[in-house]
PDB file of C-alpha atoms in Angstrom:
ATOM      1  CA  MET S  90     -57.885 -62.547 -21.370  1.00  0.00           C
ATOM      2  CA  VAL S  91     -58.049 -62.580 -25.150  1.00  0.00           C
ATOM      3  CA  ALA S  92     -58.729 -60.010 -27.809  1.00  0.00           C
ATOM      4  CA  GLN S  93     -61.714 -60.439 -30.069  1.00  0.00           C
ATOM      5  CA  TRP S  94     -62.656 -58.488 -33.150  1.00  0.00           C
ATOM      6  CA  THR S  95     -65.285 -58.164 -35.798  1.00  0.00           C
ATOM      7  CA  VAL S  96     -65.955 -56.183 -38.953  1.00  0.00           C
ATOM      8  CA  THR S  97     -69.443 -55.069 -39.918  1.00  0.00           C
ATOM      9  CA  THR S  98     -70.853 -55.000 -43.434  1.00  0.00           C
ATOM     10  CA  ARG S  99     -73.462 -52.678 -44.878  1.00  0.00           C
ATOM     11  CA  HIS S 100     -76.280 -55.089 -44.004  1.00  0.00           C
ATOM     12  CA  GLY S 101     -78.583 -55.183 -40.974  1.00  0.00           C
ATOM     13  CA  GLY S 102     -79.338 -51.527 -40.307  1.00  0.00           C
ATOM     14  CA  VAL S 103     -82.074 -48.965 -40.863  1.00  0.00           C
ATOM     15  CA  SER S 104     -80.451 -46.280 -43.019  1.00  0.00           C
ATOM     16  CA  PRO S 105     -82.023 -45.627 -46.442  1.00  0.00           C
ATOM     17  CA  PRO S 106     -80.045 -45.372 -49.707  1.00  0.00           C
ATOM     18  CA  PRO S 107     -77.345 -44.344 -50.357  1.00  0.00           C
ATOM     19  CA  TYR S 108     -76.393 -45.241 -46.777  1.00  0.00           C
ATOM     20  CA  ASP S 109     -78.205 -48.563 -46.761  1.00  0.00           C
ATOM     21  CA  SER S 110     -78.328 -49.935 -44.366  1.00  0.00           C
ATOM     22  CA  LEU S 111     -75.897 -50.375 -41.442  1.00  0.00           C
ATOM     23  CA  ASN S 112     -74.162 -47.027 -41.797  1.00  0.00           C
ATOM     24  CA  LEU S 113     -72.201 -46.277 -38.628  1.00  0.00           C
ATOM     25  CA  GLY S 114     -70.724 -42.934 -39.676  1.00  0.00           C
ATOM     26  CA  ILE S 115     -72.399 -39.902 -38.125  1.00  0.00           C
ATOM     27  CA  HIS S 116     -70.525 -37.479 -40.410  1.00  0.00           C
ATOM     28  CA  VAL S 117     -71.539 -38.607 -43.907  1.00  0.00           C
ATOM     29  CA  GLY S 118     -74.959 -36.978 -44.315  1.00  0.00           C
ATOM     30  CA  ASP S 119     -77.144 -39.777 -42.987  1.00  0.00           C
ATOM     31  CA  ALA S 120     -79.861 -38.863 -40.481  1.00  0.00           C
ATOM     32  CA  PRO S 121     -78.396 -38.983 -36.951  1.00  0.00           C
ATOM     33  CA  GLU S 122     -81.336 -40.988 -35.617  1.00  0.00           C
ATOM     34  CA  PHE S 123     -80.652 -43.745 -38.146  1.00  0.00           C
ATOM     35  CA  VAL S 124     -76.956 -43.841 -37.299  1.00  0.00           C
ATOM     36  CA  LEU S 125     -77.666 -43.992 -33.572  1.00  0.00           C
ATOM     37  CA  GLU S 126     -80.098 -46.860 -34.101  1.00  0.00           C
ATOM     38  CA  ASN S 127     -77.488 -48.674 -36.189  1.00  0.00           C
ATOM     39  CA  ARG S 128     -74.926 -48.160 -33.443  1.00  0.00           C
ATOM     40  CA  ARG S 129     -77.417 -49.425 -30.877  1.00  0.00           C
ATOM     41  CA  ARG S 130     -77.942 -52.568 -32.933  1.00  0.00           C
ATOM     42  CA  LEU S 131     -74.199 -53.039 -33.225  1.00  0.00           C
ATOM     43  CA  ALA S 132     -73.760 -52.694 -29.464  1.00  0.00           C
ATOM     44  CA  THR S 133     -76.542 -55.200 -28.836  1.00  0.00           C
ATOM     45  CA  SER S 134     -74.876 -57.696 -31.165  1.00  0.00           C
ATOM     46  CA  LEU S 135     -71.654 -57.327 -29.160  1.00  0.00           C
ATOM     47  CA  ASP S 136     -73.533 -57.600 -25.848  1.00  0.00           C
ATOM     48  CA  VAL S 137     -72.367 -54.180 -24.676  1.00  0.00           C
ATOM     49  CA  THR S 138     -74.046 -50.844 -24.080  1.00  0.00           C
ATOM     50  CA  PRO S 139     -73.584 -48.247 -26.846  1.00  0.00           C
ATOM     51  CA  ASP S 140     -71.530 -45.963 -24.610  1.00  0.00           C
ATOM     52  CA  ARG S 141     -68.782 -48.594 -24.324  1.00  0.00           C
ATOM     53  CA  ILE S 142     -67.906 -48.312 -28.015  1.00  0.00           C
ATOM     54  CA  VAL S 143     -65.210 -45.674 -28.480  1.00  0.00           C
ATOM     55  CA  TRP S 144     -65.440 -43.757 -31.761  1.00  0.00           C
ATOM     56  CA  MET S 145     -62.936 -41.342 -33.260  1.00  0.00           C
ATOM     57  CA  ASP S 146     -63.208 -38.088 -35.177  1.00  0.00           C
ATOM     58  CA  GLN S 147     -60.841 -39.398 -37.834  1.00  0.00           C
ATOM     59  CA  VAL S 148     -58.843 -36.739 -39.693  1.00  0.00           C
ATOM     60  CA  HIS S 149     -56.261 -38.747 -41.681  1.00  0.00           C
ATOM     61  CA  GLY S 150     -53.615 -37.890 -39.119  1.00  0.00           C
ATOM     62  CA  THR S 151     -51.293 -39.854 -36.845  1.00  0.00           C
ATOM     63  CA  HIS S 152     -52.532 -38.991 -33.357  1.00  0.00           C
ATOM     64  CA  VAL S 153     -52.923 -42.018 -31.072  1.00  0.00           C
ATOM     65  CA  GLU S 154     -55.059 -41.795 -27.941  1.00  0.00           C
ATOM     66  CA  ILE S 155     -54.923 -44.057 -24.880  1.00  0.00           C
ATOM     67  CA  VAL S 156     -58.354 -44.772 -23.400  1.00  0.00           C
ATOM     68  CA  ASP S 157     -59.151 -46.557 -20.143  1.00  0.00           C
ATOM     69  CA  LYS S 158     -62.883 -45.929 -19.838  1.00  0.00           C
ATOM     70  CA  PRO S 159     -65.889 -45.116 -22.042  1.00  0.00           C
ATOM     71  CA  VAL S 160     -66.046 -41.607 -23.471  1.00  0.00           C
ATOM     72  CA  VAL S 161     -69.116 -39.507 -24.223  1.00  0.00           C
ATOM     73  CA  ASP S 162     -68.190 -38.142 -27.645  1.00  0.00           C
ATOM     74  CA  ALA S 163     -65.921 -39.213 -30.472  1.00  0.00           C
ATOM     75  CA  LEU S 164     -62.271 -38.578 -29.647  1.00  0.00           C
ATOM     76  CA  PRO S 165     -61.350 -35.353 -31.474  1.00  0.00           C
ATOM     77  CA  LYS S 166     -58.707 -35.390 -34.230  1.00  0.00           C
ATOM     78  CA  THR S 167     -57.705 -38.975 -33.493  1.00  0.00           C
ATOM     79  CA  ASP S 168     -56.865 -41.812 -35.889  1.00  0.00           C
ATOM     80  CA  ALA S 169     -55.794 -44.567 -33.514  1.00  0.00           C
ATOM     81  CA  ILE S 170     -56.712 -45.812 -30.043  1.00  0.00           C
ATOM     82  CA  VAL S 171     -55.083 -48.239 -27.620  1.00  0.00           C
ATOM     83  CA  THR S 172     -56.313 -49.657 -24.336  1.00  0.00           C
ATOM     84  CA  ARG S 173     -55.774 -52.202 -21.588  1.00  0.00           C
ATOM     85  CA  SER S 174     -59.329 -51.829 -20.342  1.00  0.00           C
ATOM     86  CA  GLN S 175     -62.047 -54.451 -20.662  1.00  0.00           C
ATOM     87  CA  SER S 176     -64.667 -51.708 -20.350  1.00  0.00           C
ATOM     88  CA  VAL S 177     -64.303 -50.363 -23.899  1.00  0.00           C
ATOM     89  CA  VAL S 178     -64.637 -51.520 -27.494  1.00  0.00           C
ATOM     90  CA  LEU S 179     -62.373 -49.715 -29.967  1.00  0.00           C
ATOM     91  CA  ALA S 180     -63.939 -48.782 -33.317  1.00  0.00           C
ATOM     92  CA  VAL S 181     -62.556 -47.640 -36.672  1.00  0.00           C
ATOM     93  CA  LEU S 182     -64.799 -46.317 -39.449  1.00  0.00           C
ATOM     94  CA  THR S 183     -63.795 -46.822 -43.076  1.00  0.00           C
ATOM     95  CA  ALA S 184     -65.096 -47.060 -46.624  1.00  0.00           C
ATOM     96  CA  ASP S 185     -61.857 -47.663 -48.633  1.00  0.00           C
ATOM     97  CA  CYS S 186     -59.215 -46.590 -46.089  1.00  0.00           C
ATOM     98  CA  VAL S 187     -57.432 -49.324 -44.158  1.00  0.00           C
ATOM     99  CA  PRO S 188     -58.658 -50.437 -40.725  1.00  0.00           C
ATOM    100  CA  ILE S 189     -55.896 -51.948 -38.580  1.00  0.00           C
ATOM    101  CA  LEU S 190     -56.641 -53.955 -35.434  1.00  0.00           C
ATOM    102  CA  LEU S 191     -53.816 -55.111 -33.166  1.00  0.00           C
ATOM    103  CA  ALA S 192     -53.536 -57.210 -30.020  1.00  0.00           C
ATOM    104  CA  ASP S 193     -50.952 -58.545 -27.595  1.00  0.00           C
ATOM    105  CA  ASN S 194     -52.921 -61.129 -25.672  1.00  0.00           C
ATOM    106  CA  ASP S 195     -50.130 -61.776 -23.162  1.00  0.00           C
ATOM    107  CA  ALA S 196     -49.992 -58.103 -22.178  1.00  0.00           C
ATOM    108  CA  ALA S 197     -53.763 -57.594 -22.590  1.00  0.00           C
ATOM    109  CA  VAL S 198     -53.244 -54.572 -24.832  1.00  0.00           C
ATOM    110  CA  VAL S 199     -55.243 -53.856 -27.975  1.00  0.00           C
ATOM    111  CA  GLY S 200     -55.200 -51.100 -30.550  1.00  0.00           C
ATOM    112  CA  ALA S 201     -57.168 -49.869 -33.537  1.00  0.00           C
ATOM    113  CA  ALA S 202     -56.076 -47.504 -36.291  1.00  0.00           C
ATOM    114  CA  HIS S 203     -57.551 -45.731 -39.308  1.00  0.00           C
ATOM    115  CA  ALA S 204     -54.997 -45.596 -42.114  1.00  0.00           C
ATOM    116  CA  GLY S 205     -55.886 -43.519 -45.129  1.00  0.00           C
ATOM    117  CA  ARG S 206     -53.297 -42.633 -47.735  1.00  0.00           C
ATOM    118  CA  VAL S 207     -51.855 -39.755 -45.720  1.00  0.00           C
ATOM    119  CA  GLY S 208     -51.932 -41.533 -42.364  1.00  0.00           C
ATOM    120  CA  ALA S 209     -50.404 -44.689 -43.821  1.00  0.00           C
ATOM    121  CA  ARG S 210     -47.682 -42.648 -45.528  1.00  0.00           C
ATOM    122  CA  ASP S 211     -46.934 -40.811 -42.286  1.00  0.00           C
ATOM    123  CA  GLY S 212     -46.653 -43.953 -40.153  1.00  0.00           C
ATOM    124  CA  ILE S 213     -49.906 -44.333 -38.228  1.00  0.00           C
ATOM    125  CA  ALA S 214     -49.318 -48.101 -38.017  1.00  0.00           C
ATOM    126  CA  LEU S 215     -45.920 -47.599 -36.393  1.00  0.00           C
ATOM    127  CA  ARG S 216     -47.284 -45.038 -33.955  1.00  0.00           C
ATOM    128  CA  VAL S 217     -50.015 -47.318 -32.676  1.00  0.00           C
ATOM    129  CA  VAL S 218     -47.493 -50.145 -32.221  1.00  0.00           C
ATOM    130  CA  ASP S 219     -45.217 -47.799 -30.268  1.00  0.00           C
ATOM    131  CA  LYS S 220     -48.116 -46.713 -28.062  1.00  0.00           C
ATOM    132  CA  MET S 221     -49.025 -50.341 -27.372  1.00  0.00           C
ATOM    133  CA  VAL S 222     -45.418 -51.009 -26.359  1.00  0.00           C
ATOM    134  CA  GLU S 223     -45.680 -48.099 -23.906  1.00  0.00           C
ATOM    135  CA  LEU S 224     -48.547 -50.003 -22.266  1.00  0.00           C
ATOM    136  CA  GLY S 225     -46.528 -53.196 -21.954  1.00  0.00           C
ATOM    137  CA  ALA S 226     -46.946 -54.957 -25.292  1.00  0.00           C
ATOM    138  CA  LYS S 227     -44.047 -56.654 -27.091  1.00  0.00           C
ATOM    139  CA  ARG S 228     -43.725 -56.186 -30.826  1.00  0.00           C
ATOM    140  CA  SER S 229     -43.063 -59.878 -31.373  1.00  0.00           C
ATOM    141  CA  ASN S 230     -46.269 -60.773 -29.508  1.00  0.00           C
ATOM    142  CA  ILE S 231     -48.521 -58.356 -31.364  1.00  0.00           C
ATOM    143  CA  GLU S 232     -50.966 -59.875 -33.814  1.00  0.00           C
ATOM    144  CA  ALA S 233     -52.354 -57.559 -36.480  1.00  0.00           C
ATOM    145  CA  PHE S 234     -55.479 -57.753 -38.604  1.00  0.00           C
ATOM    146  CA  ILE S 235     -55.750 -55.553 -41.690  1.00  0.00           C
ATOM    147  CA  GLY S 236     -59.380 -55.192 -42.660  1.00  0.00           C
ATOM    148  CA  PRO S 237     -61.187 -54.692 -45.963  1.00  0.00           C
ATOM    149  CA  ALA S 238     -59.855 -51.743 -47.963  1.00  0.00           C
ATOM    150  CA  ALA S 239     -59.308 -50.527 -51.501  1.00  0.00           C
ATOM    151  CA  CYS S 240     -56.942 -52.921 -53.268  1.00  0.00           C
ATOM    152  CA  GLY S 241     -53.963 -52.221 -55.490  1.00  0.00           C
ATOM    153  CA  SER S 242     -55.883 -53.186 -58.602  1.00  0.00           C
ATOM    154  CA  CYS S 243     -58.543 -50.533 -57.956  1.00  0.00           C
ATOM    155  CA  TYR S 244     -57.008 -47.667 -55.958  1.00  0.00           C
ATOM    156  CA  GLU S 245     -55.788 -45.570 -58.893  1.00  0.00           C
ATOM    157  CA  VAL S 246     -53.650 -42.514 -58.105  1.00  0.00           C
ATOM    158  CA  PRO S 247     -51.286 -40.214 -60.027  1.00  0.00           C
ATOM    159  CA  ASP S 248     -47.779 -41.520 -60.686  1.00  0.00           C
ATOM    160  CA  ASP S 249     -46.100 -38.994 -58.405  1.00  0.00           C
ATOM    161  CA  MET S 250     -48.471 -39.778 -55.544  1.00  0.00           C
ATOM    162  CA  ALA S 251     -47.781 -43.499 -55.805  1.00  0.00           C
ATOM    163  CA  ALA S 252     -44.033 -42.844 -55.814  1.00  0.00           C
ATOM    164  CA  ASP S 253     -44.248 -40.520 -52.817  1.00  0.00           C
ATOM    165  CA  VAL S 254     -46.254 -42.953 -50.694  1.00  0.00           C
ATOM    166  CA  ASP S 255     -44.041 -45.879 -51.696  1.00  0.00           C
ATOM    167  CA  ALA S 256     -40.944 -43.946 -50.608  1.00  0.00           C
ATOM    168  CA  HIS S 257     -42.370 -43.818 -47.085  1.00  0.00           C
ATOM    169  CA  LEU S 258     -44.340 -47.082 -47.170  1.00  0.00           C
ATOM    170  CA  PRO S 259     -42.285 -49.561 -49.232  1.00  0.00           C
ATOM    171  CA  GLY S 260     -44.275 -52.031 -51.270  1.00  0.00           C
ATOM    172  CA  SER S 261     -47.380 -49.874 -51.503  1.00  0.00           C
ATOM    173  CA  ALA S 262     -46.899 -48.806 -55.133  1.00  0.00           C
ATOM    174  CA  SER S 263     -48.941 -50.965 -57.460  1.00  0.00           C
ATOM    175  CA  LYS S 264     -50.689 -51.034 -60.837  1.00  0.00           C
ATOM    176  CA  THR S 265     -54.337 -51.194 -61.798  1.00  0.00           C
ATOM    177  CA  LEU S 266     -55.588 -53.797 -64.242  1.00  0.00           C
ATOM    178  CA  ARG S 267     -55.174 -51.120 -66.927  1.00  0.00           C
ATOM    179  CA  GLY S 268     -51.539 -50.628 -65.981  1.00  0.00           C
ATOM    180  CA  THR S 269     -51.933 -47.205 -64.391  1.00  0.00           C
ATOM    181  CA  ALA S 270     -50.361 -46.214 -61.081  1.00  0.00           C
ATOM    182  CA  SER S 271     -52.158 -47.272 -57.920  1.00  0.00           C
ATOM    183  CA  LEU S 272     -51.612 -47.920 -54.230  1.00  0.00           C
ATOM    184  CA  ASP S 273     -51.816 -51.157 -52.286  1.00  0.00           C
ATOM    185  CA  LEU S 274     -51.912 -49.675 -48.800  1.00  0.00           C
ATOM    186  CA  PRO S 275     -52.728 -52.984 -47.054  1.00  0.00           C
ATOM    187  CA  LEU S 276     -49.574 -54.569 -48.476  1.00  0.00           C
ATOM    188  CA  GLY S 277     -47.445 -51.562 -47.585  1.00  0.00           C
ATOM    189  CA  ILE S 278     -48.792 -51.578 -44.028  1.00  0.00           C
ATOM    190  CA  GLU S 279     -48.190 -55.310 -43.695  1.00  0.00           C
ATOM    191  CA  ASN S 280     -44.583 -54.835 -44.844  1.00  0.00           C
ATOM    192  CA  GLN S 281     -44.131 -51.987 -42.382  1.00  0.00           C
ATOM    193  CA  LEU S 282     -45.516 -53.951 -39.448  1.00  0.00           C
ATOM    194  CA  ARG S 283     -43.356 -56.972 -40.194  1.00  0.00           C
ATOM    195  CA  ALA S 284     -40.282 -54.752 -40.512  1.00  0.00           C
ATOM    196  CA  VAL S 285     -40.674 -53.564 -36.905  1.00  0.00           C
ATOM    197  CA  GLY S 286     -41.117 -57.055 -35.487  1.00  0.00           C
ATOM    198  CA  VAL S 287     -44.834 -57.816 -35.735  1.00  0.00           C
ATOM    199  CA  ARG S 288     -44.760 -61.485 -36.717  1.00  0.00           C
ATOM    200  CA  THR S 289     -48.432 -62.240 -37.247  1.00  0.00           C
ATOM    201  CA  VAL S 290     -50.296 -60.149 -39.801  1.00  0.00           C
ATOM    202  CA  VAL S 291     -53.634 -61.364 -41.168  1.00  0.00           C
ATOM    203  CA  ARG S 292     -55.223 -59.552 -44.094  1.00  0.00           C
ATOM    204  CA  ASP S 293     -58.834 -59.546 -45.189  1.00  0.00           C
ATOM    205  CA  GLN S 294     -58.430 -59.846 -48.954  1.00  0.00           C
ATOM    206  CA  ARG S 295     -61.720 -58.189 -49.828  1.00  0.00           C
ATOM    207  CA  CYS S 296     -61.458 -54.976 -51.793  1.00  0.00           C
ATOM    208  CA  THR S 297     -64.062 -52.471 -50.653  1.00  0.00           C
ATOM    209  CA  ILE S 298     -64.414 -51.090 -54.173  1.00  0.00           C
ATOM    210  CA  GLU S 299     -65.214 -54.551 -55.532  1.00  0.00           C
ATOM    211  CA  ALA S 300     -67.133 -56.092 -52.613  1.00  0.00           C
ATOM    212  CA  GLY S 301     -70.759 -55.003 -52.751  1.00  0.00           C
ATOM    213  CA  GLU S 302     -71.394 -55.866 -49.099  1.00  0.00           C
ATOM    214  CA  MET S 303     -68.938 -53.189 -47.972  1.00  0.00           C
ATOM    215  CA  PHE S 304     -69.265 -49.418 -48.173  1.00  0.00           C
ATOM    216  CA  SER S 305     -66.911 -47.742 -50.669  1.00  0.00           C
ATOM    217  CA  HIS S 306     -66.484 -44.005 -51.172  1.00  0.00           C
ATOM    218  CA  ARG S 307     -64.704 -44.546 -54.476  1.00  0.00           C
ATOM    219  CA  ARG S 308     -67.375 -46.851 -55.815  1.00  0.00           C
ATOM    220  CA  GLY S 309     -70.105 -44.346 -55.087  1.00  0.00           C
ATOM    221  CA  ALA S 310     -70.328 -41.261 -52.897  1.00  0.00           C
ATOM    222  CA  PRO S 311     -72.096 -40.324 -50.746  1.00  0.00           C
ATOM    223  CA  THR S 312     -72.089 -43.588 -48.884  1.00  0.00           C
ATOM    224  CA  GLY S 313     -71.933 -45.012 -45.382  1.00  0.00           C
ATOM    225  CA  ARG S 314     -69.120 -46.343 -43.235  1.00  0.00           C
ATOM    226  CA  PHE S 315     -68.557 -49.807 -41.817  1.00  0.00           C
ATOM    227  CA  ALA S 316     -66.755 -50.462 -38.561  1.00  0.00           C
ATOM    228  CA  SER S 317     -63.844 -52.635 -37.528  1.00  0.00           C
ATOM    229  CA  LEU S 318     -63.865 -53.247 -33.781  1.00  0.00           C
ATOM    230  CA  ILE S 319     -61.571 -54.865 -31.230  1.00  0.00           C
ATOM    231  CA  TRP S 320     -61.934 -55.447 -27.496  1.00  0.00           C
ATOM    232  CA  ILE S 321     -60.493 -57.437 -24.611  1.00  0.00           C
ATOM    233  CA  SER S 322     -62.608 -60.330 -23.408  1.00  0.00           C
ATOM    234  CA  ALA S 323     -62.229 -61.774 -19.931  1.00  0.00           C
ATOM    235  CA  ASP S 324     -63.642 -65.115 -21.091  1.00  0.00           C
ATOM    236  CA  GLU S 325     -60.683 -67.491 -21.072  1.00  0.00           C
ATOM    237  CA  HIS S 326     -62.791 -70.049 -22.934  1.00  0.00           C
ATOM    238  CA  HIS S 327     -62.364 -67.905 -26.028  1.00  0.00           C
ATOM    239  CA  HIS S 328     -58.583 -68.244 -25.949  1.00  0.00           C
ATOM    240  CA  ASP S 329     -58.400 -71.358 -28.095  1.00  0.00           C
ATOM    241  CA  ARG S 330     -60.955 -69.885 -30.485  1.00  0.00           C
ATOM    242  CA  ARG S 331     -58.974 -66.858 -31.569  1.00  0.00           C
ATOM    243  CA  ALA S 332     -58.817 -67.976 -35.177  1.00  0.00           C
ATOM    244  CA  SER S 333     -62.567 -68.468 -35.303  1.00  0.00           C
ATOM    245  CA  THR S 334     -63.439 -65.246 -33.493  1.00  0.00           C
ATOM    246  CA  ARG S 335     -61.191 -63.295 -35.826  1.00  0.00           C
ATOM    247  CA  GLN S 336     -63.384 -63.387 -38.835  1.00  0.00           C
ATOM    248  CA  THR S 337     -65.115 -60.835 -40.968  1.00  0.00           C
ATOM    249  CA  SER S 338     -68.864 -61.067 -40.899  1.00  0.00           C
ATOM    250  CA  ASP S 339     -72.034 -59.111 -40.350  1.00  0.00           C
ATOM    251  CA  ALA S 340     -71.948 -57.877 -36.767  1.00  0.00           C
ATOM    252  CA  VAL S 341     -75.698 -57.492 -36.883  1.00  0.00           C
ATOM    253  CA  ARG S 342     -77.772 -60.433 -38.056  1.00  0.00           C
TER     254      ARG S 342
END
């Protein structure tokens, strides 16, 4: 078994502006029928039925849920999911916050987390790692992917906020190109994961605020949400293709 993941862009869906076009967030003001069609297209591209994709009602918290089968509705007040089941695909919705995907292929355990400023500060990344360990994963075997998010050059915040987050998430304080205080949450999360024994951390260097193919709340609200997804594949032939399957691309062509 091997974990596979993908990250969608804003292309390939049916939603009109300002949600154009592959908006996967049901909560942002887009028409539900458009979002459901976009989710159906996503599921088709992954060769699964829509009900197998597990969504969360993300609240910028630190609650981690274990799932072992498809669920009907979004998991309430949840910001991370872990599983050992091949029957589900774990999904994180973002548009500047940090999506984190994690896998221990030896233990066949995967996890997905939504890390906004508050969740990152309060240790959501550590909590999902701990929950994966409960299911049999080893920290040294976990591979992490940090998806597209607001970068340190763009994510401007007040000085005291940057200092507060950095005190809990070392390395996250940064500066914008103008020299004002900012946060580099992806770097802080990478540092945190490595500090607890996660050896392999891959970062998508795209900044959502700068990259036009991604949704960004800071660049222009209202807007849609893209998804970062991870699942366990039973196809052993994919095992030597992990590097190639772990790429960021349109999930819907």
